[in-house]
Amino acid sequence: MNAIISASELMQELAGANPPVLLDVRWQLSTAGAAGAPPFDGRAEYAAGHLPGAVYVDLDRELASAPGGRGRHPLPDVAGFGAAMRRAGVSSDRPVVAYDGGQGWAAARAWWLLRWTGHPNVRVLDGGLPAWEAPLSTDVPAPEEGDFAPSPGASGLLDADGAAALARSGVLFDARAGERYRGEVEPIDPVGGHIPGAVSAPTTDNVTADGRFLPAGELRARFKTLGATEGDDVGVYCGSGVSGAHEVLALAVAGIPAALYVGSWSEWSSDPSRPVAVGPDPQ
């Protein structure tokens, strides 16, 4: 099953016999607070207009636990995540489509968590809200409680040690911007650089200018050029497991299974005992 869905396909499914549950996961990584500007408010954006029937999901509160030593967006409590999904109407026998403001990162985080915890049918709206050409709604739905019971998978998740090992034995992609990978700039975390052995693969290169994913064949060619060949174990990390989820989604579109290091650079760089590589070379 495809991991993404176009706006036209979504419109058709919403008119069908088993329409998908819609999750609005608008979120942005923002450093505006440091300059005195108000942070991005996804709930306010949702209130101003959303896909009809969509339920707002708060990434920071429902798709992650409190920031700390495990990173800025650690895994959420599984029971709490399941309760949040059921409140949104998520059931195991009904498809789910997540979308955000167009960047795709936050929607991919919801997609990855639902897939990792066992939901069989979840996709991301390709291009996000900007791709939707039909009218929006300001009505806040009250969905019937879902029955989704999360059951975390035995694979698909990396910790710091697993990421370090995969960088040596397989392929570990760093989904952040190239300048952060190289250690030339680090606006958020304690130090710049990358996990030794990781390959720079900015997630922004997986999409077109309008935020839609490149065709599957082009994505496969890109990842093959970066070193992911058939049969390789592949993992991804980013700053805090959000844009990395988007790269895992891009790999899924390309037909390449990949694991996510959720703690990512925000966890790795907070431990001074862990090695840091800088420059364009993986090592």
GROMACS .gro file of C-alpha atoms in nm, residues 57-188:
model
  132
   57VAL     CA    1  -0.329   1.651   1.687
   58ASP     CA    2  -0.065   1.831   1.893
   59LEU     CA    3   0.278   1.701   1.797
   60ASP     CA    4   0.455   1.827   2.109
   61ARG     CA    5   0.196   1.686   2.350
   62GLU     CA    6   0.049   1.382   2.176
   63LEU     CA    7   0.321   1.260   1.939
   64ALA     CA    8   0.610   1.312   2.180
   65SER     CA    9   0.687   1.318   2.550
   66ALA     CA   10   0.854   1.604   2.736
   67PRO     CA   11   1.198   1.709   2.609
   68GLY     CA   12   1.499   1.604   2.811
   69GLY     CA   13   1.794   1.370   2.798
   70ARG     CA   14   1.626   1.154   2.534
   71GLY     CA   15   1.596   1.449   2.295
   72ARG     CA   16   1.354   1.728   2.206
   73HIS     CA   17   1.077   1.495   2.087
   74PRO     CA   18   1.117   1.159   2.260
   75LEU     CA   19   0.868   0.882   2.202
   76PRO     CA   20   0.532   0.951   2.361
   77ASP     CA   21   0.396   0.732   2.635
   78VAL     CA   22   0.236   0.450   2.436
   79ALA     CA   23  -0.082   0.441   2.645
   80GLY     CA   24  -0.120   0.819   2.619
   81PHE     CA   25  -0.061   0.808   2.245
   82GLY     CA   26  -0.323   0.538   2.205
   83ALA     CA   27  -0.575   0.740   2.406
   84ALA     CA   28  -0.508   1.048   2.192
   85MET     CA   29  -0.558   0.851   1.873
   86ARG     CA   30  -0.882   0.697   1.999
   87ARG     CA   31  -1.010   1.044   2.093
   88ALA     CA   32  -0.939   1.146   1.733
   89GLY     CA   33  -1.154   0.856   1.611
   90VAL     CA   34  -0.873   0.624   1.505
   91SER     CA   35  -0.971   0.258   1.476
   92SER     CA   36  -0.774  -0.034   1.338
   93ASP     CA   37  -1.028  -0.110   1.065
   94ARG     CA   38  -1.050   0.243   0.927
   95PRO     CA   39  -0.785   0.417   0.716
   96VAL     CA   40  -0.607   0.725   0.849
   97VAL     CA   41  -0.468   1.021   0.657
   98ALA     CA   42  -0.244   1.275   0.828
   99TYR     CA   43  -0.160   1.617   0.688
  100ASP     CA   44   0.015   1.933   0.798
  101GLY     CA   45   0.084   2.279   0.660
  102GLY     CA   46   0.280   2.147   0.365
  103GLN     CA   47   0.628   2.070   0.493
  104GLY     CA   48   0.527   1.712   0.561
  105TRP     CA   49   0.746   1.659   0.866
  106ALA     CA   50   0.475   1.660   1.133
  107ALA     CA   51   0.234   1.449   0.930
  108ALA     CA   52   0.515   1.200   0.875
  109ARG     CA   53   0.575   1.183   1.251
  110ALA     CA   54   0.209   1.082   1.300
  111TRP     CA   55   0.237   0.834   1.011
  112TRP     CA   56   0.550   0.676   1.154
  113LEU     CA   57   0.410   0.643   1.507
  114LEU     CA   58   0.086   0.487   1.386
  115ARG     CA   59   0.272   0.245   1.162
  116TRP     CA   60   0.525   0.155   1.433
  117THR     CA   61   0.245   0.088   1.680
  118GLY     CA   62   0.058  -0.138   1.442
  119HIS     CA   63  -0.198   0.058   1.243
  120PRO     CA   64  -0.237  -0.121   0.909
  121ASN     CA   65  -0.357   0.165   0.690
  122VAL     CA   66  -0.215   0.514   0.737
  123ARG     CA   67  -0.096   0.762   0.475
  124VAL     CA   68   0.021   1.121   0.446
  125LEU     CA   69  -0.148   1.379   0.223
  126ASP     CA   70   0.115   1.456  -0.039
  127GLY     CA   71   0.180   1.830  -0.039
  128GLY     CA   72  -0.021   1.885   0.278
  129LEU     CA   73  -0.286   2.151   0.320
  130PRO     CA   74  -0.167   2.364   0.023
  131ALA     CA   75  -0.250   2.072  -0.209
  132TRP     CA   76  -0.615   2.072  -0.098
  133GLU     CA   77  -0.822   2.282  -0.339
  134ALA     CA   78  -1.169   2.229  -0.190
  135PRO     CA   79  -1.322   2.453   0.080
  136LEU     CA   80  -1.194   2.435   0.435
  137SER     CA   81  -1.403   2.415   0.751
  138THR     CA   82  -1.391   2.585   1.090
  139ASP     CA   83  -1.629   2.333   1.249
  140VAL     CA   84  -1.466   2.124   1.522
  141PRO     CA   85  -1.582   1.764   1.489
  142ALA     CA   86  -1.664   1.534   1.781
  143PRO     CA   87  -1.567   1.194   1.641
  144GLU     CA   88  -1.688   0.869   1.784
  145GLU     CA   89  -1.422   0.710   2.008
  146GLY     CA   90  -1.195   0.480   1.812
  147ASP     CA   91  -1.068   0.140   1.916
  148PHE     CA   92  -0.701   0.163   1.813
  149ALA     CA   93  -0.477  -0.017   2.063
  150PRO     CA   94  -0.110   0.060   1.993
  151SER     CA   95   0.130  -0.231   1.991
  152PRO     CA   96   0.488  -0.112   1.928
  153GLY     CA   97   0.681  -0.312   1.674
  154ALA     CA   98   0.997  -0.505   1.742
  155SER     CA   99   1.174  -0.329   1.453
  156GLY     CA  100   1.176   0.013   1.293
  157LEU     CA  101   1.314   0.195   1.596
  158LEU     CA  102   1.677   0.278   1.674
  159ASP     CA  103   1.837   0.398   1.996
  160ALA     CA  104   2.171   0.581   2.011
  161ASP     CA  105   2.378   0.263   2.026
  162GLY     CA  106   2.178   0.108   1.744
  163ALA     CA  107   2.226   0.416   1.528
  164ALA     CA  108   2.601   0.412   1.591
  165ALA     CA  109   2.622   0.043   1.500
  166LEU     CA  110   2.411   0.088   1.185
  167ALA     CA  111   2.640   0.368   1.066
  168ARG     CA  112   2.915   0.104   1.055
  169SER     CA  113   2.723  -0.203   0.939
  170GLY     CA  114   2.458  -0.056   0.709
  171VAL     CA  115   2.345   0.290   0.600
  172LEU     CA  116   2.251   0.569   0.840
  173PHE     CA  117   2.110   0.882   0.678
  174ASP     CA  118   2.124   1.227   0.840
  175ALA     CA  119   1.812   1.410   0.723
  176ARG     CA  120   1.913   1.757   0.845
  177ALA     CA  121   2.039   2.041   0.631
  178GLY     CA  122   2.389   1.987   0.497
  179GLU     CA  123   2.541   2.276   0.692
  180ARG     CA  124   2.421   2.126   1.020
  181TYR     CA  125   2.557   1.783   0.920
  182ARG     CA  126   2.895   1.939   0.842
  183GLY     CA  127   2.895   2.129   1.170
  184GLU     CA  128   2.915   2.471   1.003
  185VAL     CA  129   2.612   2.596   1.196
  186GLU     CA  130   2.402   2.457   1.480
  187PRO     CA  131   2.110   2.680   1.583
  188ILE     CA  132   1.949   2.441   1.832
   0.00000   0.00000   0.00000
